[in-house]
Coordinates of N, CA and C in Angstrom, one line a residue:
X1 N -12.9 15.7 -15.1 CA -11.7 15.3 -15.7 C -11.7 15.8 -17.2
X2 N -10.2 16.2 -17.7 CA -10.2 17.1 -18.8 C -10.2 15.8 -19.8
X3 N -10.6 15.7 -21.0 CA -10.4 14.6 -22.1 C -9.6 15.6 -22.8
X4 N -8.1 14.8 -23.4 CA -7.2 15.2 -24.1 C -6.7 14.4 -25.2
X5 N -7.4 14.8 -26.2 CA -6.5 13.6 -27.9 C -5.5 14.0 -27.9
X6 N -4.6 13.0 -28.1 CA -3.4 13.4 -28.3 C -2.7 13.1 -29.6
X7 N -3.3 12.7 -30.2 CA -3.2 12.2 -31.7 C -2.5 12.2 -32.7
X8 N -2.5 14.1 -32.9 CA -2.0 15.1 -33.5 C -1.4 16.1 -32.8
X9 N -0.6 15.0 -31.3 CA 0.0 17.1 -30.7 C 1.1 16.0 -30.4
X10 N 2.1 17.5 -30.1 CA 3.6 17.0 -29.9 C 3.2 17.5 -28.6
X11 N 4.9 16.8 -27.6 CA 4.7 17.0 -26.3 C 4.5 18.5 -25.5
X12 N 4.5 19.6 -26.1 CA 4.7 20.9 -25.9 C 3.1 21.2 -25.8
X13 N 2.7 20.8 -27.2 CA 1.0 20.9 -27.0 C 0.0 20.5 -25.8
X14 N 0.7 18.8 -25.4 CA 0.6 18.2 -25.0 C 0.5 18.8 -23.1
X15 N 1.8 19.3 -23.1 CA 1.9 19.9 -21.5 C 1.7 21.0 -21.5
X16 N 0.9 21.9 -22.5 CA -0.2 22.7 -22.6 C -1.5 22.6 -21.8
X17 N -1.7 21.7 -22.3 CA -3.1 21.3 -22.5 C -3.1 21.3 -21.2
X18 N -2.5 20.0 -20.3 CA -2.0 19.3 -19.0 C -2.1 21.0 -18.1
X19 N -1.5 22.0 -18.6 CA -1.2 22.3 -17.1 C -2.8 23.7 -17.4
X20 N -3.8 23.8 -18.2 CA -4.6 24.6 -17.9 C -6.1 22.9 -18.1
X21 N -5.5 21.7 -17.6 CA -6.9 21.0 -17.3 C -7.4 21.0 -15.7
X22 N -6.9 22.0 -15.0 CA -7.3 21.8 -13.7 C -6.5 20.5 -12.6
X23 N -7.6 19.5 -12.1 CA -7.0 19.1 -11.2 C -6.9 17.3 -11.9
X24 N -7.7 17.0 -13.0 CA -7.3 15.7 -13.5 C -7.4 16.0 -15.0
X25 N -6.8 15.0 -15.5 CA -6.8 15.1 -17.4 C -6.7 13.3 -17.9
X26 N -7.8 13.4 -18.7 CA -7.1 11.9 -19.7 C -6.7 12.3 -20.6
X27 N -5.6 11.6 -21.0 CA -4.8 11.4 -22.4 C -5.2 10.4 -23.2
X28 N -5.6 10.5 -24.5 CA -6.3 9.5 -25.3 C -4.8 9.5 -26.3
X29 N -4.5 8.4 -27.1 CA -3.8 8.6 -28.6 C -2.3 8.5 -28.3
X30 N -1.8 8.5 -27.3 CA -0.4 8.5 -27.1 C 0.0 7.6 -27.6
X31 N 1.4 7.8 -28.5 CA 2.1 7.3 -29.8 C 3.2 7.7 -29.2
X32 N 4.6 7.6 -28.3 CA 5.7 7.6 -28.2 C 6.1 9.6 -28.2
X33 N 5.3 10.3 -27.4 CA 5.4 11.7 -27.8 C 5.9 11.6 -26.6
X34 N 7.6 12.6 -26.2 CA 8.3 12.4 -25.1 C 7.8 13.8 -24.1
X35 N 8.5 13.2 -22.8 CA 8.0 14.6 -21.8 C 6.9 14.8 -21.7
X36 N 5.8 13.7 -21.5 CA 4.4 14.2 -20.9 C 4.8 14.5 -19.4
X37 N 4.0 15.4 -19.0 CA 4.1 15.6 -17.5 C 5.3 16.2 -17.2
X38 N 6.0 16.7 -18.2 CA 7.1 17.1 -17.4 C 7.2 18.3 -16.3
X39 N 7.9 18.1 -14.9 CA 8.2 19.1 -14.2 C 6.0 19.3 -13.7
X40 N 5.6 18.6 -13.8 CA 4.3 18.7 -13.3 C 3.9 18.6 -11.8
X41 N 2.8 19.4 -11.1 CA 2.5 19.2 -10.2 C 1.1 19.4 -9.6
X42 N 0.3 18.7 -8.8 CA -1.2 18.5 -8.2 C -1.8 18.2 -9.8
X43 N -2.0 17.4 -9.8 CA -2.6 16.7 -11.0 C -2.7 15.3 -11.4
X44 N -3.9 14.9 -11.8 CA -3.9 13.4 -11.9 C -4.4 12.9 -12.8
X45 N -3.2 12.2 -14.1 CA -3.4 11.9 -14.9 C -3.3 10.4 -15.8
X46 N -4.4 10.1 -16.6 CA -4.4 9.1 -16.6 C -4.3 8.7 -18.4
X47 N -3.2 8.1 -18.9 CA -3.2 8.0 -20.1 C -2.6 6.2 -20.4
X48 N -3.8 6.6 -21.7 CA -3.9 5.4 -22.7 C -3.1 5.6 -24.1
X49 N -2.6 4.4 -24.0 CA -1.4 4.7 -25.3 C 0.0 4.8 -24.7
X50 N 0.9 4.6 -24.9 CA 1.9 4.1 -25.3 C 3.2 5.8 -25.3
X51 N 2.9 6.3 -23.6 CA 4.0 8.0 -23.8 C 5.6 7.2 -24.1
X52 N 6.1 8.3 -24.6 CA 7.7 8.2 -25.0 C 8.3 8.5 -23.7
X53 N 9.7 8.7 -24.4 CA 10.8 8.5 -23.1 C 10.6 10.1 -22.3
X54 N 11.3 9.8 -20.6 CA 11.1 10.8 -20.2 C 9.5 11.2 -19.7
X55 N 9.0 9.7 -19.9 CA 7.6 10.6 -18.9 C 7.8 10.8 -17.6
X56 N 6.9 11.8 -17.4 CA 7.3 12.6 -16.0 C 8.9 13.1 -15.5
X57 N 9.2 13.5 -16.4 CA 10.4 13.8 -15.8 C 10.7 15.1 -15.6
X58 N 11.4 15.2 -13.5 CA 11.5 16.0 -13.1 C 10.0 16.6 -12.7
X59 N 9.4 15.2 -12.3 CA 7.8 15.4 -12.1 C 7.5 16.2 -10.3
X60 N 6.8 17.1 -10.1 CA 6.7 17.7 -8.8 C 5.8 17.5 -7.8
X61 N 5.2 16.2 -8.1 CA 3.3 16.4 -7.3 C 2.7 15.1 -8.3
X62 N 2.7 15.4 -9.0 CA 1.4 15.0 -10.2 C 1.4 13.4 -9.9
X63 N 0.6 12.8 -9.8 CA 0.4 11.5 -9.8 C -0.3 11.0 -11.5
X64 N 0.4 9.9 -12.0 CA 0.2 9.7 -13.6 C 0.0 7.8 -13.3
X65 N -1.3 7.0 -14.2 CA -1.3 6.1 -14.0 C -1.3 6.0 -15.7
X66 N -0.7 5.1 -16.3 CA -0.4 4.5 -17.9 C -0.9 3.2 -17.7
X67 N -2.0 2.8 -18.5 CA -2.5 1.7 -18.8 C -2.0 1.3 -19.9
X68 N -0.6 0.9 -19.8 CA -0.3 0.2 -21.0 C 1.8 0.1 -20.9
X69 N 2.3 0.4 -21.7 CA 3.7 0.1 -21.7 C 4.1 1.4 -21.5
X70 N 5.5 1.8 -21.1 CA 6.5 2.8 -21.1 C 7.5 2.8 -21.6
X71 N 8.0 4.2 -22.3 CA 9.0 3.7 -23.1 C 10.4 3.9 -21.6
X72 N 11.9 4.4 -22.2 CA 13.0 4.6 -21.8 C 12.3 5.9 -20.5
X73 N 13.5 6.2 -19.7 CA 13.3 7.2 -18.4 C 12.3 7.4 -17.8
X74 N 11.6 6.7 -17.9 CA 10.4 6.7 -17.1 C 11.0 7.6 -15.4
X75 N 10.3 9.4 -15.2 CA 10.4 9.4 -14.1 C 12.3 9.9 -13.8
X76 N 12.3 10.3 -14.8 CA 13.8 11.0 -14.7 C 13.8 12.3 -14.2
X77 N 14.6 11.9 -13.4 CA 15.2 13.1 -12.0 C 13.6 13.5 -11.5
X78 N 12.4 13.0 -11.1 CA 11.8 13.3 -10.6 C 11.9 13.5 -9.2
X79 N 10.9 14.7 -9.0 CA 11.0 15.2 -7.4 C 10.4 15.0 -6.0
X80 N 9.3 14.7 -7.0 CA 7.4 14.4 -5.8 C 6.7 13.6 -6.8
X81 N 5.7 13.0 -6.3 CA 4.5 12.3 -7.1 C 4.6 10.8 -7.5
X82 N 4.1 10.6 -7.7 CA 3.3 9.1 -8.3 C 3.7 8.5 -9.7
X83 N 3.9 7.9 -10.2 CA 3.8 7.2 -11.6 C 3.4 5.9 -11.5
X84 N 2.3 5.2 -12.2 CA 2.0 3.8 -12.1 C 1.6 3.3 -13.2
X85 N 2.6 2.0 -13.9 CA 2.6 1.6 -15.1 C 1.7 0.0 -15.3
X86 N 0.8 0.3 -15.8 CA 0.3 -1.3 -16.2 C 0.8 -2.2 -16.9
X87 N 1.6 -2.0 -17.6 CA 2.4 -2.8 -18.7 C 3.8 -3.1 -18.2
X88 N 5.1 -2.7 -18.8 CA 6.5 -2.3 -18.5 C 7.2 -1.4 -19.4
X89 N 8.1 -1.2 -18.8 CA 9.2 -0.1 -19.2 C 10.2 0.0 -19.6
X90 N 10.8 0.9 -20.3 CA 11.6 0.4 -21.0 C 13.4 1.0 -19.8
X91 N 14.3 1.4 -20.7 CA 15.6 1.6 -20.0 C 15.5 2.8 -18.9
X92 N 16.5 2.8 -17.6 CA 17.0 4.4 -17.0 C 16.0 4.7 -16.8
X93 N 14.9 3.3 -15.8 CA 13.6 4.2 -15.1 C 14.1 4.9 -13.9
X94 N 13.3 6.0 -13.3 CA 14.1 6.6 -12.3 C 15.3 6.6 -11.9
X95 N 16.1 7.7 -13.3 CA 17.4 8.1 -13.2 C 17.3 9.2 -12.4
X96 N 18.5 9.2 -11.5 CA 18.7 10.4 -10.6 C 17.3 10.7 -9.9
X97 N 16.2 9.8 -9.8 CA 15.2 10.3 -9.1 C 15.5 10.5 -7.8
X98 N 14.9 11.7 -7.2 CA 15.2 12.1 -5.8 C 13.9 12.4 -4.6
X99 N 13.0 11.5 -5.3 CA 11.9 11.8 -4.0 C 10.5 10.8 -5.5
X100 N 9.7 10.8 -4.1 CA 8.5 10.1 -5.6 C 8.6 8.6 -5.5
X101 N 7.3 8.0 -6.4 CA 7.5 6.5 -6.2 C 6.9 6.2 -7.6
X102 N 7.8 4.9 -8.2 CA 7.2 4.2 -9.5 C 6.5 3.4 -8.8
X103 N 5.6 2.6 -9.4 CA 5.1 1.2 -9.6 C 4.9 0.4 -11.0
X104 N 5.2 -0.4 -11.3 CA 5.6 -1.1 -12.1 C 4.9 -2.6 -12.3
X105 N 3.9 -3.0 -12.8 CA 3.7 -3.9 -12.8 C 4.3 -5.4 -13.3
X106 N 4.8 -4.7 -14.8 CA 5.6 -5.8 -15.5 C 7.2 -5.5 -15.2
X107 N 7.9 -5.5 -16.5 CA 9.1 -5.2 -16.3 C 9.8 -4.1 -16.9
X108 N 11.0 -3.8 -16.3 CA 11.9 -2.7 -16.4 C 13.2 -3.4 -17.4
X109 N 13.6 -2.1 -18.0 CA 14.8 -2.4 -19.2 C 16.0 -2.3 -18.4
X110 N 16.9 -2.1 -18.5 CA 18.6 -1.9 -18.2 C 18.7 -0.7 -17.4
X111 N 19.4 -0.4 -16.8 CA 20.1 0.2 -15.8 C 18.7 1.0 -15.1
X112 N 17.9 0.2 -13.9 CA 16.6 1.0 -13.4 C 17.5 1.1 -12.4
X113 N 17.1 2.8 -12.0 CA 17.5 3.2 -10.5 C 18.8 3.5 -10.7
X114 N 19.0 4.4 -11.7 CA 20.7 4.2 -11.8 C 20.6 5.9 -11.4
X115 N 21.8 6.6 -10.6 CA 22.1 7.6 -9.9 C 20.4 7.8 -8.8
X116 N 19.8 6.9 -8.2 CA 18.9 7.1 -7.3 C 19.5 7.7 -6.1
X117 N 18.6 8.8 -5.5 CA 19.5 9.1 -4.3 C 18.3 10.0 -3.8
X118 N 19.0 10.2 -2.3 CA 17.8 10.7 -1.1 C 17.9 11.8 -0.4
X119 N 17.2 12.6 0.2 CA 17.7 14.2 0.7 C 16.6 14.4 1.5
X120 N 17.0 14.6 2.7 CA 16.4 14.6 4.0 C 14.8 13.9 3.8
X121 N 13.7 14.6 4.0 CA 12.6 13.7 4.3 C 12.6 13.1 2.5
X122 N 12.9 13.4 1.5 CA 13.0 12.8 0.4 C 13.6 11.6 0.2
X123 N 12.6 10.4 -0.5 CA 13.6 9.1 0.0 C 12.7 8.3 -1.1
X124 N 13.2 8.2 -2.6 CA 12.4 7.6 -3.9 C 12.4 6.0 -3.5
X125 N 11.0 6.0 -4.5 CA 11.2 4.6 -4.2 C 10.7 3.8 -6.1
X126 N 11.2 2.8 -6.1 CA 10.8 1.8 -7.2 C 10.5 0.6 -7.3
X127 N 9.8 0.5 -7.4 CA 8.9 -0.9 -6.9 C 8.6 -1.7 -8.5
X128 N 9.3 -2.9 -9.0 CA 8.8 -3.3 -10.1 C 8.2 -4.9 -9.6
X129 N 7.8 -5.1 -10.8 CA 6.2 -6.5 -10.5 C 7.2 -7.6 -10.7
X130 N 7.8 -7.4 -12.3 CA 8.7 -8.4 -12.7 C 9.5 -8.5 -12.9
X131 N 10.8 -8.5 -13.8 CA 12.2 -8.7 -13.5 C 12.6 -7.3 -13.8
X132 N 14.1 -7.2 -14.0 CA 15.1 -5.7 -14.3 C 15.9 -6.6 -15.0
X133 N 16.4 -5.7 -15.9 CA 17.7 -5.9 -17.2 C 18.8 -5.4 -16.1
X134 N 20.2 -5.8 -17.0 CA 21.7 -5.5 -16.4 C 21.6 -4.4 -15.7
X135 N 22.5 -4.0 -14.9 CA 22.9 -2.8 -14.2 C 21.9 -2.3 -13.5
X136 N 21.2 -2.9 -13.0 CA 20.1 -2.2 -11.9 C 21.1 -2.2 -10.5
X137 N 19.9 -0.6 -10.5 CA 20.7 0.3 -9.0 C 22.2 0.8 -9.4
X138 N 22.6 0.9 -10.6 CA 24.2 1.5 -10.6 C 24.2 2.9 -10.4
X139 N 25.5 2.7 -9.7 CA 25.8 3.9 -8.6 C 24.5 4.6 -7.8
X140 N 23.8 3.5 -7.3 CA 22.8 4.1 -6.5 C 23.3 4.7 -5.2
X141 N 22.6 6.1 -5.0 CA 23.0 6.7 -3.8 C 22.2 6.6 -2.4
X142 N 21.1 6.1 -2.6 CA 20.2 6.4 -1.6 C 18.2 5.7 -2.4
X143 N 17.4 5.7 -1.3 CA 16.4 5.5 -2.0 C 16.4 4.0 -1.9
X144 N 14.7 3.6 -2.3 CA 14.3 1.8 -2.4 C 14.2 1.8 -3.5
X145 N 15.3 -0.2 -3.7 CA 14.5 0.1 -5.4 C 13.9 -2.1 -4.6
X146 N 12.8 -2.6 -5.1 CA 11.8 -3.7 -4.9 C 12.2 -4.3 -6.1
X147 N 12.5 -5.2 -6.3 CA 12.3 -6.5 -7.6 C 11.2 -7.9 -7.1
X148 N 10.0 -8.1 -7.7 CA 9.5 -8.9 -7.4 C 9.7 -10.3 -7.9
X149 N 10.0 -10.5 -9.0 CA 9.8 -11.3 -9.9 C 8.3 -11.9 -10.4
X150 N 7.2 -11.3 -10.3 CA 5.8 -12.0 -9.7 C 5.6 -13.0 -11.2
X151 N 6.1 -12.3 -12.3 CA 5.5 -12.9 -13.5 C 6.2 -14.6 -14.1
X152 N 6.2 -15.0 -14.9 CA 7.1 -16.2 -15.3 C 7.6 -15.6 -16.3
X153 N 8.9 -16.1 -15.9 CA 9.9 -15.7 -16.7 C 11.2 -16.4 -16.3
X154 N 11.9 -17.3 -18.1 CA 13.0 -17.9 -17.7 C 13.9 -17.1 -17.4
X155 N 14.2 -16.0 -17.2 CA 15.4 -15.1 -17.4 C 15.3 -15.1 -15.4
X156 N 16.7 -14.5 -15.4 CA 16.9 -14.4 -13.8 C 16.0 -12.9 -13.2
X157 N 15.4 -12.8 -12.2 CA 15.3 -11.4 -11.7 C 15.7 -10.4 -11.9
X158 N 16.9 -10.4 -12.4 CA 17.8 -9.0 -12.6 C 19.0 -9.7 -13.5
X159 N 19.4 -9.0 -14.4 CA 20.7 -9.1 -15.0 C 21.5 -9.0 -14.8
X160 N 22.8 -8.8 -15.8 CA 24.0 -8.6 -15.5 C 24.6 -7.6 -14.7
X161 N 25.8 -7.6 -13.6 CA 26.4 -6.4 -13.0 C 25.0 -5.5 -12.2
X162 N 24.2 -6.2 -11.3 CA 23.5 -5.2 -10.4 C 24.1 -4.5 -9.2
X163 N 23.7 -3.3 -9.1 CA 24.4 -2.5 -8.0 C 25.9 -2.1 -7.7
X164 N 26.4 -2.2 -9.5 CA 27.5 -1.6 -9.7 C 27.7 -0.3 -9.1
X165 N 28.6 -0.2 -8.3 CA 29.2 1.4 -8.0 C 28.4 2.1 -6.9
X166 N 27.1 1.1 -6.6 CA 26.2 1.3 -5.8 C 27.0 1.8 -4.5
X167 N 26.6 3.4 -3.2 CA 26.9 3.3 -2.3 C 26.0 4.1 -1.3
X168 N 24.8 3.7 -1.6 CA 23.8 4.5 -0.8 C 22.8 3.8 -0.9
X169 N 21.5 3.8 0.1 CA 20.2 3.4 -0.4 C 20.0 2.0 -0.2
X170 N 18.7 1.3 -0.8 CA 19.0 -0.2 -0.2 C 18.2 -0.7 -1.6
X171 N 18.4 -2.3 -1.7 CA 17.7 -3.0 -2.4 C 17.3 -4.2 -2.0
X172 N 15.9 -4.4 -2.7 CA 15.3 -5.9 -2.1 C 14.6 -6.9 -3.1
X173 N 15.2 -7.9 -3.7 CA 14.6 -9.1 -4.5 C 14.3 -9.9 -3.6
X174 N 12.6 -10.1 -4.3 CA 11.9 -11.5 -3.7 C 12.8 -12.4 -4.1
X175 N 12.9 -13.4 -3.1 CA 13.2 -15.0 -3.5 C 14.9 -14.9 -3.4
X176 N 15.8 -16.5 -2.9 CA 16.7 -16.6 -2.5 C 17.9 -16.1 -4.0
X177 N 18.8 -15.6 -3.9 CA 19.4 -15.8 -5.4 C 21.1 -15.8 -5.1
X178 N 20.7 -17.0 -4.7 CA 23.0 -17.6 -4.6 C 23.2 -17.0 -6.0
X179 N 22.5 -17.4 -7.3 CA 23.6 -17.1 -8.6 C 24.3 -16.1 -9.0
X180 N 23.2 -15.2 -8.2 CA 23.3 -13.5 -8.9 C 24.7 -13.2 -8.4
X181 N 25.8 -12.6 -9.3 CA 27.2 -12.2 -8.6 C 27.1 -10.7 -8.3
X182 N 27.1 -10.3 -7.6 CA 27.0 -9.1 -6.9 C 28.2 -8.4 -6.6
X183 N 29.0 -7.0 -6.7 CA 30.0 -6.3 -6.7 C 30.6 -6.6 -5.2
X184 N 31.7 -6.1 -5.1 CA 32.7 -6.7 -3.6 C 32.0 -5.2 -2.4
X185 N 31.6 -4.2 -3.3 CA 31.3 -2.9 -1.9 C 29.9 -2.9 -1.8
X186 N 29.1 -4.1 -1.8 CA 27.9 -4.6 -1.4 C 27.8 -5.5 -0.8
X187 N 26.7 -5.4 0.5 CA 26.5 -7.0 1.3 C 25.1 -7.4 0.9
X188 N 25.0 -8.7 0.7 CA 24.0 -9.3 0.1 C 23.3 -10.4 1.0
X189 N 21.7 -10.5 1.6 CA 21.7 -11.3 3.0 C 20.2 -11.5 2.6
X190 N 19.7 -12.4 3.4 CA 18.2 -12.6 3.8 C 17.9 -11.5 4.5
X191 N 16.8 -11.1 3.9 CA 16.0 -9.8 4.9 C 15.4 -10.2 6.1
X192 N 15.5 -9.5 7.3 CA 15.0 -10.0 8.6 C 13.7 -9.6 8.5
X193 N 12.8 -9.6 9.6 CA 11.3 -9.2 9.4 C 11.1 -8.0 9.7
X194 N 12.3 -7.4 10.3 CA 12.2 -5.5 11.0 C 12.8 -5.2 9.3
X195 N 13.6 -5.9 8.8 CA 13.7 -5.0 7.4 C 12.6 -4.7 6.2
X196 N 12.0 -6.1 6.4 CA 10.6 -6.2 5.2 C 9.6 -5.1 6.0
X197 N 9.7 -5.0 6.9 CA 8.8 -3.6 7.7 C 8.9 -2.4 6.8
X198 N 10.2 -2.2 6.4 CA 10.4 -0.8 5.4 C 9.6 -1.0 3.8
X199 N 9.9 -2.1 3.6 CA 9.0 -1.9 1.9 C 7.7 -2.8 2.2
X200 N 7.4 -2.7 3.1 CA 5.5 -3.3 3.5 C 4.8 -2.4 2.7
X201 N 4.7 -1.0 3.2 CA 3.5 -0.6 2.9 C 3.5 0.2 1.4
X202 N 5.2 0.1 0.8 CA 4.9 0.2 -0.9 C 4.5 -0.7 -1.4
X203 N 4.7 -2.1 -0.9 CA 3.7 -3.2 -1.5 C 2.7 -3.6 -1.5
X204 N 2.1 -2.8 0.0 CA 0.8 -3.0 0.2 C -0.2 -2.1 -1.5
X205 N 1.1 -0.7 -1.7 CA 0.6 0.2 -2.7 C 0.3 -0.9 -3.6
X206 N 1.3 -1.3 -4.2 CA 1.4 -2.1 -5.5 C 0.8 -3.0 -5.2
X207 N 0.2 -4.0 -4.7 CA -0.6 -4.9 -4.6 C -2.0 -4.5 -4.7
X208 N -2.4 -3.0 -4.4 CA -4.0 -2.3 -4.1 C -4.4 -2.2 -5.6
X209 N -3.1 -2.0 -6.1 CA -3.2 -1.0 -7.4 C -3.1 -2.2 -8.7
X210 N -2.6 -3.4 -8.6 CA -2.4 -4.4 -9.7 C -2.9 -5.8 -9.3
X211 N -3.7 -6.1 -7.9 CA -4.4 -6.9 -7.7 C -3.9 -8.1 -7.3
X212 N -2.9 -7.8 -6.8 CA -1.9 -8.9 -6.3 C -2.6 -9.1 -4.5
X213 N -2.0 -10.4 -4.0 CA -1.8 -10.4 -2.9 C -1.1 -10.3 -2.0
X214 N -0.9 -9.2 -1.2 CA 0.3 -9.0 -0.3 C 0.7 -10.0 0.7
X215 N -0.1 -10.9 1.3 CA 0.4 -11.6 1.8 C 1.3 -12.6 1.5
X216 N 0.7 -13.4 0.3 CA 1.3 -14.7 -0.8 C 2.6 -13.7 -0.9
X217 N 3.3 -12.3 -1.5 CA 4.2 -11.6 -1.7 C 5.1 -12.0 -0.6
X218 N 4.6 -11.5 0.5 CA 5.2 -10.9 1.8 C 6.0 -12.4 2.7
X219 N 5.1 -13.4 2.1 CA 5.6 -14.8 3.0 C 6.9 -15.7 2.0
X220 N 7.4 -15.2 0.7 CA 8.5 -15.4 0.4 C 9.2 -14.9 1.0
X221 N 10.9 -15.4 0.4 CA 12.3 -14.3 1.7 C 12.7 -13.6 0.4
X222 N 13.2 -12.5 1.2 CA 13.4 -11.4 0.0 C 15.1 -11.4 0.5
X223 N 15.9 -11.3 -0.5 CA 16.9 -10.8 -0.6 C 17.7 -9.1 -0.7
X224 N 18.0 -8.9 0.5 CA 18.1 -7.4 0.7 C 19.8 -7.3 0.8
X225 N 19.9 -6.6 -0.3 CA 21.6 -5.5 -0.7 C 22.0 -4.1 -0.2
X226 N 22.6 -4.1 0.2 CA 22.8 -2.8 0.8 C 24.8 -2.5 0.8
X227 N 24.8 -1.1 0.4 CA 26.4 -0.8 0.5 C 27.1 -1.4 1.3
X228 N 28.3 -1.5 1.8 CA 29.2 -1.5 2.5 C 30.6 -1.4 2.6
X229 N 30.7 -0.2 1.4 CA 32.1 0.4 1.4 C 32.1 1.7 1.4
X230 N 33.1 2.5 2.2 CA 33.1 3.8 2.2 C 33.9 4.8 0.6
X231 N 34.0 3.2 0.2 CA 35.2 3.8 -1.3 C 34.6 2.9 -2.0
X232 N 33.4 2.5 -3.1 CA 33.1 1.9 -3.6 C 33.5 1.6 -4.8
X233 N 34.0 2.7 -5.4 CA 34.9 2.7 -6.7 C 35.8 2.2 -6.7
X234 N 36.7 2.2 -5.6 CA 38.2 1.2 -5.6 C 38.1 0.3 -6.2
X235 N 37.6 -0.9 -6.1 CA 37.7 -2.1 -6.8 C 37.8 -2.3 -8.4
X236 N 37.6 -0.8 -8.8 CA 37.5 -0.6 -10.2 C 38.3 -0.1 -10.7
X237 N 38.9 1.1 -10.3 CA 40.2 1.9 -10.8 C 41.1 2.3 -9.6
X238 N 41.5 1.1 -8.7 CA 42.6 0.7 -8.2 C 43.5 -0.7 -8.0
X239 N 44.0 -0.6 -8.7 CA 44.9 -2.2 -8.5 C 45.8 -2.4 -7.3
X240 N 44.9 -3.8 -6.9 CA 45.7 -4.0 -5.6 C 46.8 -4.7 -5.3

């Protein structure tokens, strides 16, 4: 494994370095330096400190674990690979991502999973530990996005206006939530047991990787969202 301070380098130096360390690299020193990993692929990297917005983005392969927090885009427009956050993240994690998987242990900012979408065997996924800010999943096209809630927290699982515009793809919060108001071109249900079949074995991931138990997870009911309008924007800029 390559040792890399990052101390004193900007991100350019930074994905220098990354793409002549072979097949793994640590990052030491990260201070909010954006675009590590960008467009990266076969590589496995592990950084301490605190990357800026845009890590991984438009990432191809590379699998990245952060022991610690993330800032904004975490994983924008990524294509292939891994990202796994021990802390949380900040806004527009996996924008437009189109293949690849987060993990998340803590929490996500405002609009996660917003333009998510899927293309033939490509099918993203986002898996957070503990809650999401407003607009999660807007205009999602395709792809999983997981809300666990595992942590305590007074705040609701997800915020305001989730799954705005949403018309592709699926979503699943642990635990019952009558409050949450949900848009009119979404259906909102208890997940049956052939559904929880589909985000099993990302949570088996997340559970391997942050020391959770999958079972204790898996024996709450999850609340699963999914489209169901072929015109989902209507209700917005058509008056009926």
């Amino acid at each position: 494994m390559k040792m890399i301070d990052t101390t004193c380098m900007d991100h350019r130096k930074i994905n220098e370095a990354l793409r002549g360390a072979g097949t793994s690299a640590a990052l030491t020193g990260c201070l909010g330096q954006r675009f590590i990993a960008a467009g990266l692929g076969d590589l496995s990297i592990d950084i301490r400190g605190i990357p800026g917005n845009a890590l991984g983005a438009y990432l191809n392969g590379a699998s990245i674990q952060v022991h610690g927090n993330a800032q904004d885009a975490v994983g924008d427009t990524m294509n292939e690979g891994e990202i796994t956050v021990f802390g949380s993240i900040g806004d527009a994690a996996g924008y437009a991502m189109r293949g690849g998987a987060i993990y998340v242990k803590g929490n996500a900012g405002y609009r996660a999973g917003i333009h998510m979408k899927a293309y033939k065997e490509k099918r993203p996924v986002l898996v957070i530990g503990g809650r999401a800010g407003s607009f999660l999943g807007e205009y999602q096209a395709g792809g999983l996005i997981v809300v666990l809630g595992l942590h305590e927290d007074p705040k609701p699982i997800v915020g305001n206006f989730p799954c705005t515009g949403m018309h592709g793809g699926m979503m699943f919060l642990r635990g019952d939530h009558p409050e949450i108001r949900f848009p009119a071109q979404v259906t909102a249900r208890q997940a049956f047991p052939e559904d929880l079949d589909l985000i099993r074995p990302y949570l088996a991931v997340f559970c391997e990787r942050f020391g959770f138990d999958l079972t204790d997870i898996m024996n709450a009911p999850f609340t699963m969202i999914t489209p169901d309008s072929r015109n989902p924007y209507q209700q917005m800029y058509v008056a009926n």
